[in-house]
PDB file of C-alpha atoms in Angstrom:
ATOM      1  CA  UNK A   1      17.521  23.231  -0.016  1.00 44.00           C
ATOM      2  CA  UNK A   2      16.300  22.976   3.501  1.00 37.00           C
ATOM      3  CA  UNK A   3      12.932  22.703   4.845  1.00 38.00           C
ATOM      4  CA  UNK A   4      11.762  22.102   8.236  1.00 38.00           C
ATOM      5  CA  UNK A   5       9.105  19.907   8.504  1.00 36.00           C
ATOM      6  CA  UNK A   6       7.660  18.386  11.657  1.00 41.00           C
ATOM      7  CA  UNK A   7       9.331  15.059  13.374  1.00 39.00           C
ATOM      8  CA  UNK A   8       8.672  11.650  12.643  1.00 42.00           C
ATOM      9  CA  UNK A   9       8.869  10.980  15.700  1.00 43.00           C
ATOM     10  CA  UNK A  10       8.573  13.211  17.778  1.00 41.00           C
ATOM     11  CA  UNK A  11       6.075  15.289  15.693  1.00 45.00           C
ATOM     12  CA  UNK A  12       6.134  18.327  18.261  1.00 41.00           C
ATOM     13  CA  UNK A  13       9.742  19.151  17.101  1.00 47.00           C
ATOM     14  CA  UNK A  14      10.667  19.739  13.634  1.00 50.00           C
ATOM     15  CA  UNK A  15      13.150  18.827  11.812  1.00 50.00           C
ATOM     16  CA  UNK A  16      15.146  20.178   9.117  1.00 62.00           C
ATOM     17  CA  UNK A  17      15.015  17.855   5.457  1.00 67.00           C
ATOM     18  CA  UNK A  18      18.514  18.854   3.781  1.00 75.00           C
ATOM     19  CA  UNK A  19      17.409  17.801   0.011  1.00 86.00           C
ATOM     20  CA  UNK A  20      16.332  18.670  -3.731  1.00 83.00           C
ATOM     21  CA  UNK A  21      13.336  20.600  -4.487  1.00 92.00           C
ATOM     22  CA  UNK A  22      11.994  19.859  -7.913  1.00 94.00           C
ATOM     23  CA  UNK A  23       8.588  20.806  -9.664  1.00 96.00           C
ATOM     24  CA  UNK A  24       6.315  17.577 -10.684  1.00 96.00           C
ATOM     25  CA  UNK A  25       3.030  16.501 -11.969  1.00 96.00           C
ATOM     26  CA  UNK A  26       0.968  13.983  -9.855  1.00 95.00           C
ATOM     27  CA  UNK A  27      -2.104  11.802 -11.558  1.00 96.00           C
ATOM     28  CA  UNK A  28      -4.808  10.327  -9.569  1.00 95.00           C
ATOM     29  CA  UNK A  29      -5.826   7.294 -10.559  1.00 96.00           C
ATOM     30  CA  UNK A  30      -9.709   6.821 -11.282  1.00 95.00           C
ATOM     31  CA  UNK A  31     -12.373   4.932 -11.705  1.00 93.00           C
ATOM     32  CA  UNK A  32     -15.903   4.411 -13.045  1.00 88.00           C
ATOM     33  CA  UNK A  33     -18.566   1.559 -11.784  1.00 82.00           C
ATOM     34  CA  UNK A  34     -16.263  -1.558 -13.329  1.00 87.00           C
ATOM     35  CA  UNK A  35     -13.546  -0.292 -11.456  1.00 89.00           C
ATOM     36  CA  UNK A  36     -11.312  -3.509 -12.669  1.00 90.00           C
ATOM     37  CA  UNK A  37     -11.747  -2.310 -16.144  1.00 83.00           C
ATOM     38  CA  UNK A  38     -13.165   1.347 -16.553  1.00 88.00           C
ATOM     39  CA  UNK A  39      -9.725   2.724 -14.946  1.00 93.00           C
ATOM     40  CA  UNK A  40      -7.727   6.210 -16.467  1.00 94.00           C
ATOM     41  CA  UNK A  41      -5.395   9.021 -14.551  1.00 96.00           C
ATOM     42  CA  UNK A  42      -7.027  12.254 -13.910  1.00 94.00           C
ATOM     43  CA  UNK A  43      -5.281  15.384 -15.282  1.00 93.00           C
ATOM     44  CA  UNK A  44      -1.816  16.481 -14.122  1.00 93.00           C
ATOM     45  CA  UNK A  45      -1.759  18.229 -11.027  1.00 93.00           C
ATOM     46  CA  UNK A  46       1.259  20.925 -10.187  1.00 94.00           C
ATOM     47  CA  UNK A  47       3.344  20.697  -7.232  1.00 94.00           C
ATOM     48  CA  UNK A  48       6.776  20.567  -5.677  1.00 94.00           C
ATOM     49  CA  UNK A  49       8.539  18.773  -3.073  1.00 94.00           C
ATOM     50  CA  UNK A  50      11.791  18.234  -1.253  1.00 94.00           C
ATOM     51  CA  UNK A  51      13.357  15.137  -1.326  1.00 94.00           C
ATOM     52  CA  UNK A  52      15.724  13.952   1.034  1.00 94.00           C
ATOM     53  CA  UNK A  53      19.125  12.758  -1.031  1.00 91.00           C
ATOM     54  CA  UNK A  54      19.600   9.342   0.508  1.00 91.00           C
ATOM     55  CA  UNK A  55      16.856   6.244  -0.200  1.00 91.00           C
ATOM     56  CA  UNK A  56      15.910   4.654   3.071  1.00 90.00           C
ATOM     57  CA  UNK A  57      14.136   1.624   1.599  1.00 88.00           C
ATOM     58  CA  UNK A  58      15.059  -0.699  -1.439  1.00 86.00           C
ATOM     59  CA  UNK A  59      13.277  -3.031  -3.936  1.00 78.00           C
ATOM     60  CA  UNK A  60      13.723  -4.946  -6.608  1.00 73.00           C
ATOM     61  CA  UNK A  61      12.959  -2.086  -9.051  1.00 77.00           C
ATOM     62  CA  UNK A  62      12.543   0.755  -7.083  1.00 88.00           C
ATOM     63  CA  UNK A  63      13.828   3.060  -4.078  1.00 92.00           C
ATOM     64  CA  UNK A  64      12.070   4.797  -1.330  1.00 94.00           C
ATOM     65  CA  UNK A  65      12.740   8.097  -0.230  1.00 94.00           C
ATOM     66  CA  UNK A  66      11.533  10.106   2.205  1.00 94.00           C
ATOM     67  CA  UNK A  67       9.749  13.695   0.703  1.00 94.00           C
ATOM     68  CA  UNK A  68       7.267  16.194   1.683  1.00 91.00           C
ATOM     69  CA  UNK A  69       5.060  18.259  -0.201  1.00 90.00           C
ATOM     70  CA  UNK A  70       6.288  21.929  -0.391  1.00 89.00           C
ATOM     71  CA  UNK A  71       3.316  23.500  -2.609  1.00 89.00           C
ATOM     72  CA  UNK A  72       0.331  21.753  -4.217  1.00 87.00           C
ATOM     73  CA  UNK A  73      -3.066  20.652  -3.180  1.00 81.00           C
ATOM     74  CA  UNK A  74      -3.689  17.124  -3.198  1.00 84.00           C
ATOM     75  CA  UNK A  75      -6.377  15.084  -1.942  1.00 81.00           C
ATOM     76  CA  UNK A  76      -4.478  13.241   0.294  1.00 78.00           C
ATOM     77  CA  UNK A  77      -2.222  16.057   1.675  1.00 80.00           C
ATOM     78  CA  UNK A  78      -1.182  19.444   2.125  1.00 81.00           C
ATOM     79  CA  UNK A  79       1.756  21.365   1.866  1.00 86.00           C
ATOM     80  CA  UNK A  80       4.120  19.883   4.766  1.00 87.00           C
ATOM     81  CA  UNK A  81       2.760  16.720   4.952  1.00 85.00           C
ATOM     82  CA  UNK A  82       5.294  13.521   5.404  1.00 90.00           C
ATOM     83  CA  UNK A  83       5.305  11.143   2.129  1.00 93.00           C
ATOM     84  CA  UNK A  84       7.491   8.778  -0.030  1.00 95.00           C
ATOM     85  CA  UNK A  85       8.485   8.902  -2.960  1.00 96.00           C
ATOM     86  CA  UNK A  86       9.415   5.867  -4.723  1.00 96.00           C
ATOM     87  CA  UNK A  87      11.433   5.675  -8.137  1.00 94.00           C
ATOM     88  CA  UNK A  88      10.901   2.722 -10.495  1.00 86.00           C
ATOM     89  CA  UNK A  89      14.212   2.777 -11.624  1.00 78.00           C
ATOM     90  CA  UNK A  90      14.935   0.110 -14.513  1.00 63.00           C
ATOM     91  CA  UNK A  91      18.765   0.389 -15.223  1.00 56.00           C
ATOM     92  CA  UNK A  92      19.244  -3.016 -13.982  1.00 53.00           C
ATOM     93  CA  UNK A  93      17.221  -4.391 -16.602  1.00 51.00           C
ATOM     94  CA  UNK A  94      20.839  -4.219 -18.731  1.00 52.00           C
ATOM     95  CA  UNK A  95      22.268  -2.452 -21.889  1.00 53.00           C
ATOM     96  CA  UNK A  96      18.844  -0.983 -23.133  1.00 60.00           C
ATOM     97  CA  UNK A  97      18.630   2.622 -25.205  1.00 68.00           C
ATOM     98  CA  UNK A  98      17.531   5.480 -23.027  1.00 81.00           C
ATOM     99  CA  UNK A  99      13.790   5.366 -24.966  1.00 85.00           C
ATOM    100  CA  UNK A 100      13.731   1.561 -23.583  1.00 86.00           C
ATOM    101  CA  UNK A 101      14.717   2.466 -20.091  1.00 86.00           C
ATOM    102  CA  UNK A 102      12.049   5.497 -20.009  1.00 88.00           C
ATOM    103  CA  UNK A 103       9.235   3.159 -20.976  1.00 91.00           C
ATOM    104  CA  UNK A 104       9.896   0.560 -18.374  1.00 90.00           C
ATOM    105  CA  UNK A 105      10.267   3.387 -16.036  1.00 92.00           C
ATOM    106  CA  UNK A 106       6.792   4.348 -17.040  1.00 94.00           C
ATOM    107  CA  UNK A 107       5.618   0.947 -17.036  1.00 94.00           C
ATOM    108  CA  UNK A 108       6.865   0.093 -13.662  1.00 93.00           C
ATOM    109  CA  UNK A 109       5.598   3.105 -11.769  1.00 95.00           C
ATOM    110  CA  UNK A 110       1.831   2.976 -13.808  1.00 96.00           C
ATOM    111  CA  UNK A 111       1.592  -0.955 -12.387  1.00 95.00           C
ATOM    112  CA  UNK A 112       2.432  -0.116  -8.980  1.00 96.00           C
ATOM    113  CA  UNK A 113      -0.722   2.581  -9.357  1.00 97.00           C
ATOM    114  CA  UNK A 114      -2.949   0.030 -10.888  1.00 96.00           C
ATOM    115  CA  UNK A 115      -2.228  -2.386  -8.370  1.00 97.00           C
ATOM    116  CA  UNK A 116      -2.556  -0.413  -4.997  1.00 97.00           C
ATOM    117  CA  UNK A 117      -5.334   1.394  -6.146  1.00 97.00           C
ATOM    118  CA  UNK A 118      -7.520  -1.104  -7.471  1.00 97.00           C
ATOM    119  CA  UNK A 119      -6.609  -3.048  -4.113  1.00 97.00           C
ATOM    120  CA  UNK A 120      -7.907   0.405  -2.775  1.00 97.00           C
ATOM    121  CA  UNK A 121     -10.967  -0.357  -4.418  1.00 97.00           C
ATOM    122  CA  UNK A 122     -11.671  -3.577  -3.052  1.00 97.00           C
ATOM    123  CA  UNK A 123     -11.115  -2.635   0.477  1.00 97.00           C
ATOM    124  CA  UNK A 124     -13.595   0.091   0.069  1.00 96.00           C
ATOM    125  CA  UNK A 125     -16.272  -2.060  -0.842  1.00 96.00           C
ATOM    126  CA  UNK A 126     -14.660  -4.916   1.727  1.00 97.00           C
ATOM    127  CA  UNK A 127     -15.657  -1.746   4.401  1.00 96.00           C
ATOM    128  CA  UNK A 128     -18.898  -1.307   3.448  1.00 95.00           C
ATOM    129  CA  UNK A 129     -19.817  -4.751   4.278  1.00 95.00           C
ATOM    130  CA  UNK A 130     -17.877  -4.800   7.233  1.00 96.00           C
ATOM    131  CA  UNK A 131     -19.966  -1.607   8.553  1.00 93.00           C
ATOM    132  CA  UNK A 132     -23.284  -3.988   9.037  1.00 91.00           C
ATOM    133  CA  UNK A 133     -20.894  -6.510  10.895  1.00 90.00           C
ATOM    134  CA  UNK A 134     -21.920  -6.211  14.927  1.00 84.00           C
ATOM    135  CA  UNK A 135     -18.647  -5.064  16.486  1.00 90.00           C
ATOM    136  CA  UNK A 136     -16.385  -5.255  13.778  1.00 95.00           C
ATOM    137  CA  UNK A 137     -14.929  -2.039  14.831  1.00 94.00           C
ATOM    138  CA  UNK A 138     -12.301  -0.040  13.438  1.00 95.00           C
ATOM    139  CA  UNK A 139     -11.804  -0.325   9.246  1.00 95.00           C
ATOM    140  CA  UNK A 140      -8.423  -1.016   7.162  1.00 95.00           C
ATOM    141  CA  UNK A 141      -7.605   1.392   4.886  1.00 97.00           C
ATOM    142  CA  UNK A 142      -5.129   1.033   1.837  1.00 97.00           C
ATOM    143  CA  UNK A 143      -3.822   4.256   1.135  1.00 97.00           C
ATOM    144  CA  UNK A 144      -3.928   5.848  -2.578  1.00 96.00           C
ATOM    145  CA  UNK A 145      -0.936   6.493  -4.916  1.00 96.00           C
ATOM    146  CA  UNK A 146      -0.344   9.072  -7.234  1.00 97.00           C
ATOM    147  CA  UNK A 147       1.388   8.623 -10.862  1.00 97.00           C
ATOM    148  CA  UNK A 148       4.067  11.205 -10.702  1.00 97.00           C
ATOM    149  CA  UNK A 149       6.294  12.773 -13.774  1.00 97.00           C
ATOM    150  CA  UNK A 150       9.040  14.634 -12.918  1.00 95.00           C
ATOM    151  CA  UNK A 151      10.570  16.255 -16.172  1.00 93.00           C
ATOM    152  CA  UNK A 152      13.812  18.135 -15.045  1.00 91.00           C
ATOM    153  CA  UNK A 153      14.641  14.636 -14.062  1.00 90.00           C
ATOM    154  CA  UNK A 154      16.872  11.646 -15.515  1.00 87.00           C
ATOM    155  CA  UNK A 155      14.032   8.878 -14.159  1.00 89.00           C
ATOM    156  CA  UNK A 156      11.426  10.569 -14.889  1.00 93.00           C
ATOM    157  CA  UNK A 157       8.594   8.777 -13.567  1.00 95.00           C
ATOM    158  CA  UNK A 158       7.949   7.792 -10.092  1.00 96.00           C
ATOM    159  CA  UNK A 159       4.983   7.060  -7.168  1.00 97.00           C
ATOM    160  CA  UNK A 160       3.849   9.555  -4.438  1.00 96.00           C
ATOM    161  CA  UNK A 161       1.848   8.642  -1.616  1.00 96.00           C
ATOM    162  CA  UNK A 162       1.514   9.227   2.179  1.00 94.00           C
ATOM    163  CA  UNK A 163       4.263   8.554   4.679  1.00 94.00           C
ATOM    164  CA  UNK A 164       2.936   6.270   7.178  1.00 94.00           C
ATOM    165  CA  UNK A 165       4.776   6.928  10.569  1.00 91.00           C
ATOM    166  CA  UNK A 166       5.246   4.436  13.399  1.00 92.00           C
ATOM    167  CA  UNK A 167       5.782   0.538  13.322  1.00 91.00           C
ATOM    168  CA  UNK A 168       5.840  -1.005  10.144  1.00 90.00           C
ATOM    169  CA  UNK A 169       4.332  -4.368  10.090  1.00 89.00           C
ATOM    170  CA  UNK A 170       4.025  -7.245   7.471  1.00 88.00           C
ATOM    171  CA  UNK A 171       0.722  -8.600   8.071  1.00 86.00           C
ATOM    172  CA  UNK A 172       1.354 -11.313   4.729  1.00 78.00           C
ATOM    173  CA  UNK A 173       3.794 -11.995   2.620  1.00 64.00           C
ATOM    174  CA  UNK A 174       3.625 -12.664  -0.997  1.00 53.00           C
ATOM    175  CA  UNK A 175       4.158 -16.184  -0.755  1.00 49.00           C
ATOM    176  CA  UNK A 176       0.477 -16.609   1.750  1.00 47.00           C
ATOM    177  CA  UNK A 177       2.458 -18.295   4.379  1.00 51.00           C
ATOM    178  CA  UNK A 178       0.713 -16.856   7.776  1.00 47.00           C
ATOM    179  CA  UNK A 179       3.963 -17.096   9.775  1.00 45.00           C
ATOM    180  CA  UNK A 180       4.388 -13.634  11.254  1.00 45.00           C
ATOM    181  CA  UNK A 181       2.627 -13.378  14.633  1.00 45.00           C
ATOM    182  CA  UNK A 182       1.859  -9.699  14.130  1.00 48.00           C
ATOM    183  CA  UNK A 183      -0.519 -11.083  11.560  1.00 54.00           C
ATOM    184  CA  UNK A 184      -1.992 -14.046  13.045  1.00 58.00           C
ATOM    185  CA  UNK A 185      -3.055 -12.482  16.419  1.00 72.00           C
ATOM    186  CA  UNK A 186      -3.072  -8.592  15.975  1.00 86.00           C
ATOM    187  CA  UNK A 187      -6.723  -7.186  15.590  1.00 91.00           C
ATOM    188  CA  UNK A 188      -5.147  -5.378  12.259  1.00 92.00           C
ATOM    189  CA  UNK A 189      -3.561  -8.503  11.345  1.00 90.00           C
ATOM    190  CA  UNK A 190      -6.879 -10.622  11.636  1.00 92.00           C
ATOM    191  CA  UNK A 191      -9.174  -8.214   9.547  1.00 94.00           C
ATOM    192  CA  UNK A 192      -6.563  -8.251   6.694  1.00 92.00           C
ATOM    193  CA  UNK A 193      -6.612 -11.946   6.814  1.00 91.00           C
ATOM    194  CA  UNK A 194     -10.352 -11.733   6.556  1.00 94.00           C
ATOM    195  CA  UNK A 195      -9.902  -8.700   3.585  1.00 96.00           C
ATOM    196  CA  UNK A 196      -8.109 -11.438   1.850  1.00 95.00           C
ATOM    197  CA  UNK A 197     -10.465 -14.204   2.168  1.00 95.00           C
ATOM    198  CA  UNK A 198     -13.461 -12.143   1.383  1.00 97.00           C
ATOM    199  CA  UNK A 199     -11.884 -10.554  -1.704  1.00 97.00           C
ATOM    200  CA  UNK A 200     -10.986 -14.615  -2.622  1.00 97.00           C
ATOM    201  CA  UNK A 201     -14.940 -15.424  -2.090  1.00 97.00           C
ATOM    202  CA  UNK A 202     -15.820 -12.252  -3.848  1.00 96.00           C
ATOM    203  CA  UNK A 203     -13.713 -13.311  -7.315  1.00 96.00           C
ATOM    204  CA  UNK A 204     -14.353 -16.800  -6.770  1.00 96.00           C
ATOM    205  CA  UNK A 205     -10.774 -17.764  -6.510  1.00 95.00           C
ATOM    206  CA  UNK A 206      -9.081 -15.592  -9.776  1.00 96.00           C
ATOM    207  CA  UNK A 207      -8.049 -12.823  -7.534  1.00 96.00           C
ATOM    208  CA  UNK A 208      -6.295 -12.154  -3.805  1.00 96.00           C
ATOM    209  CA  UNK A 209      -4.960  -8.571  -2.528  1.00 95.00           C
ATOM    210  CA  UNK A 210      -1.689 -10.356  -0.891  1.00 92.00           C
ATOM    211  CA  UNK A 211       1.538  -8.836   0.531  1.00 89.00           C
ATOM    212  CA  UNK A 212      -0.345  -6.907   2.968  1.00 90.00           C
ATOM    213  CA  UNK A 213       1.845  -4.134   5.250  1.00 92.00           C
ATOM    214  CA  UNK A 214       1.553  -0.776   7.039  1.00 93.00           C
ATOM    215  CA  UNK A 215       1.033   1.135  10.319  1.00 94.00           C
ATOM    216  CA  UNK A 216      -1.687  -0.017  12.226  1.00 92.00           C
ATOM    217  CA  UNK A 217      -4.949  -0.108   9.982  1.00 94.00           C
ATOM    218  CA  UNK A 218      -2.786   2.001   7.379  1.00 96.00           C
ATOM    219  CA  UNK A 219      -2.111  -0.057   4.608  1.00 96.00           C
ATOM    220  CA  UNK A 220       0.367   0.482   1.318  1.00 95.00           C
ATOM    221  CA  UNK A 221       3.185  -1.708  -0.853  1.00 93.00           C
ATOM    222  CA  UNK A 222       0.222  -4.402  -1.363  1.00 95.00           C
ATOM    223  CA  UNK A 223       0.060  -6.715  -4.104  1.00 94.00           C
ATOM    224  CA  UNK A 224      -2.285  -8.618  -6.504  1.00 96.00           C
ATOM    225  CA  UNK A 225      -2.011 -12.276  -7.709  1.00 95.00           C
ATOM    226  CA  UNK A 226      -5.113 -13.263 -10.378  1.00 96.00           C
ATOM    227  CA  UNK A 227      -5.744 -16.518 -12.431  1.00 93.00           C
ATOM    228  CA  UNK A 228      -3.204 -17.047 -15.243  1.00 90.00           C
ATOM    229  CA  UNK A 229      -5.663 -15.616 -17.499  1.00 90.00           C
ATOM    230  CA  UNK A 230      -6.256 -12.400 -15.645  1.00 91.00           C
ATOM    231  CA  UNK A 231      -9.279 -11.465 -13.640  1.00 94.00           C
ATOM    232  CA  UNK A 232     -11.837  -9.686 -15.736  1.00 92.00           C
ATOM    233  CA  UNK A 233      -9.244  -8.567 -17.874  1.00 90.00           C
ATOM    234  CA  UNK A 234      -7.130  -7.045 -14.984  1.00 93.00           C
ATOM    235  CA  UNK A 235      -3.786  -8.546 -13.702  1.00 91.00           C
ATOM    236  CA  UNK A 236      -2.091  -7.899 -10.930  1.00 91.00           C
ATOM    237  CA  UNK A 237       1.834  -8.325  -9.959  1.00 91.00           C
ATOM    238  CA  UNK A 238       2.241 -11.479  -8.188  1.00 91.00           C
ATOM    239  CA  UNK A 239       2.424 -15.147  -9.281  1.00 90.00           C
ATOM    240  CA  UNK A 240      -1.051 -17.107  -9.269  1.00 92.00           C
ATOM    241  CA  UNK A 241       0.386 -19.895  -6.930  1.00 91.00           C
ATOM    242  CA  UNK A 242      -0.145 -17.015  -4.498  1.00 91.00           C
ATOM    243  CA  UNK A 243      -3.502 -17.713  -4.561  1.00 93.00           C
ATOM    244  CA  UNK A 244      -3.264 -21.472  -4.118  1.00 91.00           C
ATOM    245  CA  UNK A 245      -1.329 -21.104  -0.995  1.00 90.00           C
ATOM    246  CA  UNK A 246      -3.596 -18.836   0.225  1.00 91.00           C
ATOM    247  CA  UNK A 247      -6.607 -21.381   0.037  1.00 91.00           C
ATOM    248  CA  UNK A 248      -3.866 -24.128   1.291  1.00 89.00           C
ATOM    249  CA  UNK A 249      -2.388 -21.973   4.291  1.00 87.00           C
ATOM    250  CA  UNK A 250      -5.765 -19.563   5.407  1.00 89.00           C
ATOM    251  CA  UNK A 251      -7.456 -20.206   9.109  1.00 88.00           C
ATOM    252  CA  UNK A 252     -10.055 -17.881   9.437  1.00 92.00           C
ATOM    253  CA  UNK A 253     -10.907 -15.741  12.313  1.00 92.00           C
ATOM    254  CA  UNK A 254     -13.748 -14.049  14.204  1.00 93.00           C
ATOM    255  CA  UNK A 255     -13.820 -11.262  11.314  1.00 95.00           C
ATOM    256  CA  UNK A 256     -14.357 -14.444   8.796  1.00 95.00           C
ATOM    257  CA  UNK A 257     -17.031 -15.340  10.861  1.00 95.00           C
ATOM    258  CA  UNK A 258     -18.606 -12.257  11.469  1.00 95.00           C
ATOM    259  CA  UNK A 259     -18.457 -11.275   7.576  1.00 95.00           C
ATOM    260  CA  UNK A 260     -20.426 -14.740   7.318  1.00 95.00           C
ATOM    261  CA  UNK A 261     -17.251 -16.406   5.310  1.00 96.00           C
ATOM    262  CA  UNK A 262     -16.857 -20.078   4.634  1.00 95.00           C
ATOM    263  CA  UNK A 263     -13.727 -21.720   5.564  1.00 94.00           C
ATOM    264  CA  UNK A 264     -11.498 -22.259   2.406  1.00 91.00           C
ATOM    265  CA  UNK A 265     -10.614 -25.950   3.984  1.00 85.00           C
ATOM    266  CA  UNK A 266     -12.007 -28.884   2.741  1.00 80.00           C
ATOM    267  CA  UNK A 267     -14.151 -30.500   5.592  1.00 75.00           C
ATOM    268  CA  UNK A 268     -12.235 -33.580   7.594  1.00 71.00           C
ATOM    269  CA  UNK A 269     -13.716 -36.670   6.151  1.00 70.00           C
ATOM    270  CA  UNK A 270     -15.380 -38.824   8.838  1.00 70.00           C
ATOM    271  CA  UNK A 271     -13.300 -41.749   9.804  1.00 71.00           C
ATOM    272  CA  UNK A 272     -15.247 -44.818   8.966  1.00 71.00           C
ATOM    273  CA  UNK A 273     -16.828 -46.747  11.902  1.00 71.00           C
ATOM    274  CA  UNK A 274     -14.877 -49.868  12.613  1.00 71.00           C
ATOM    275  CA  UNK A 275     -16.692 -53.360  11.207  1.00 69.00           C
ATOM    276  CA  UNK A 276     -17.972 -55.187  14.555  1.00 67.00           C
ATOM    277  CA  UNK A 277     -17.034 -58.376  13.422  1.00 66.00           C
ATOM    278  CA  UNK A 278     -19.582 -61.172  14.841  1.00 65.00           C
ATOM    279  CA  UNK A 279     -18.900 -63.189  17.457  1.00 64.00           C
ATOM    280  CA  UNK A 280     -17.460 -66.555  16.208  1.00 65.00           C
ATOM    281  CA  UNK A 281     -19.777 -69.136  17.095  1.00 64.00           C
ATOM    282  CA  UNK A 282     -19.070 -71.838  19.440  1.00 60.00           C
ATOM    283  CA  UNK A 283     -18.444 -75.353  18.499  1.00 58.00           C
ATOM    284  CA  UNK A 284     -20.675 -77.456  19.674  1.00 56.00           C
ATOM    285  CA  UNK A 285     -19.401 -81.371  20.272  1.00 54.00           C
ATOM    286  CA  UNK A 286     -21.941 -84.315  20.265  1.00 54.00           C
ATOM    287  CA  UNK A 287     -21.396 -87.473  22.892  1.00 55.00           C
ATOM    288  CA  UNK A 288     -18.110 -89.379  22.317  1.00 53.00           C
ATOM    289  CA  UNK A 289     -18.787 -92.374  21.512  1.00 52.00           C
ATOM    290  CA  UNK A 290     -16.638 -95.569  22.632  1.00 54.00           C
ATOM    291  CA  UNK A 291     -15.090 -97.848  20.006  1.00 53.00           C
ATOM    292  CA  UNK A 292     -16.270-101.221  20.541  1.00 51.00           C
ATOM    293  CA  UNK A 293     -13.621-103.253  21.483  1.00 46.00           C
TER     294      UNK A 293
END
């Protein structure tokens, strides 16, 4: 099927999506007051889209390709609207029955909702705070993800969410090392730096929101690292030595300081004054006396 759907990038001039159109059921995922507990997908909501036949990103688990909404109302779009769909696909897991393969599909594609929107969570409230902040300016936003069966097909469950169009930017990566310049001195850069460190304070220490990319203030494809234990009996997708690095390899910047955050580095011990040592005392000679002869 074809459909002609605006430009990516030139969004005057549309362009013409040569792919499959299927029928699928999206699921918000929600949340009550303890949102790191009290989580649950909303009820299946109709649709169809058109996705283009060739992936044009890869994972370890998953592959991205580029959709658009033909009919359906969701939240976060309307029919026409640009967005990616990505398919947890766990064949290379190895000889498994189909039943196997279906639940890690499932398993895969419910973790990677749990873990972007909770992270959506946190940067609400990080927002909120960041309001009262004089001059803080413009907010980050991590976009929302929607649980997505699709029953006419082999992999049957998936992830929808918003195409973000322009330059794609890593502002972290999992590891915390802070060597991507976009990161360190962009003004989207800094105020994920200073998400991250204020979600740290927030949890003292058992969780960070880490592997932090998008389009301008547009965020998606984070991750979460928590304690070994989980955090409040939520836990995320990344390795908890995430989290030390992070303490390790974080500067903070004027959004630190205007949130009011502490640095995470330990505080250069004084170097110990040097002993004066006293002055050594003069030796003092009485009158030589003369041998008598």
């Amino acid at each position: 099927m074809e459909l002609v759907i605006p430009s990516h990038d030139q969004p005057a001039e549309p362009r013409i999506v040569d792919g499959d159109e299927e029928n699928i059921q999206c699921s918000p995922l929600l949340f009550k007051e303890d949102f790191l507990s009290d989580q649950y997908f909303g009820e299946n909501q109709p649709a169809s889209i058109v996705t283009e036949k060739v992936h044009f990103g890869e994972g370890m688990h998953r592959k991205a390709f580029r959709t658009t909404l033909r009919e359906g109302n969701l939240p976060s779009f309307n029919p026409g609207h640009p967005c990616v769909l990505k398919v947890h696909n766990a064949i290379g897991y190895g000889t498994k029955n189909n039943e196997e393969l279906v639940q890690k599909n499932y398993s895969l594609a419910v973790e990677e909702c749990h873990v972007q929107n909770t992270a959506r969570e946190y940067i609400k409230a990080y927002n909120s705070v960041a309001k009262s902040a004089e001059s803080f300016g413009e907010l980050p936003e991590i976009i929302p993800i929607y649980l997505v069966h699709r029953p006419s097909n082999n992999i049957p469950y998936a992830t929808l969410e918003e195409e973000l169009l322009g330059d794609f930017v890593k502002y972290s990566v999992k590891d915390g090392k802070e060597i991507n310049l976009m990161r360190r001195d962009s003004e989207a850069g800094q105020k994920c730096c200073a998400f991250q460190h204020w979600v740290y304070t927030q949890t003292e220490g058992n969780l960070l929101v880490t592997d932090m990319q998008g389009v301008g203030m547009k965020l998606t494809d984070v991750g979460i690292a928590t304690c070994k234990k989980g955090y409040k009996g939520f836990r995320g997708n990344c390795a908890t030595s995430f989290i030390d690095q992070f303490k390790v390899l974080h500067l903070c910047n004027r959004y630190c300081e205007l949130l009011g955050l502490t640095s995470l580095q330990p505080k250069p011990k004084p170097k110990p004054k040097p002993k004066t040592q006293p002055a050594p005392k003069k030796k003092t000679f009485g009158p030589v006396l003369s041998g008598k002869s």
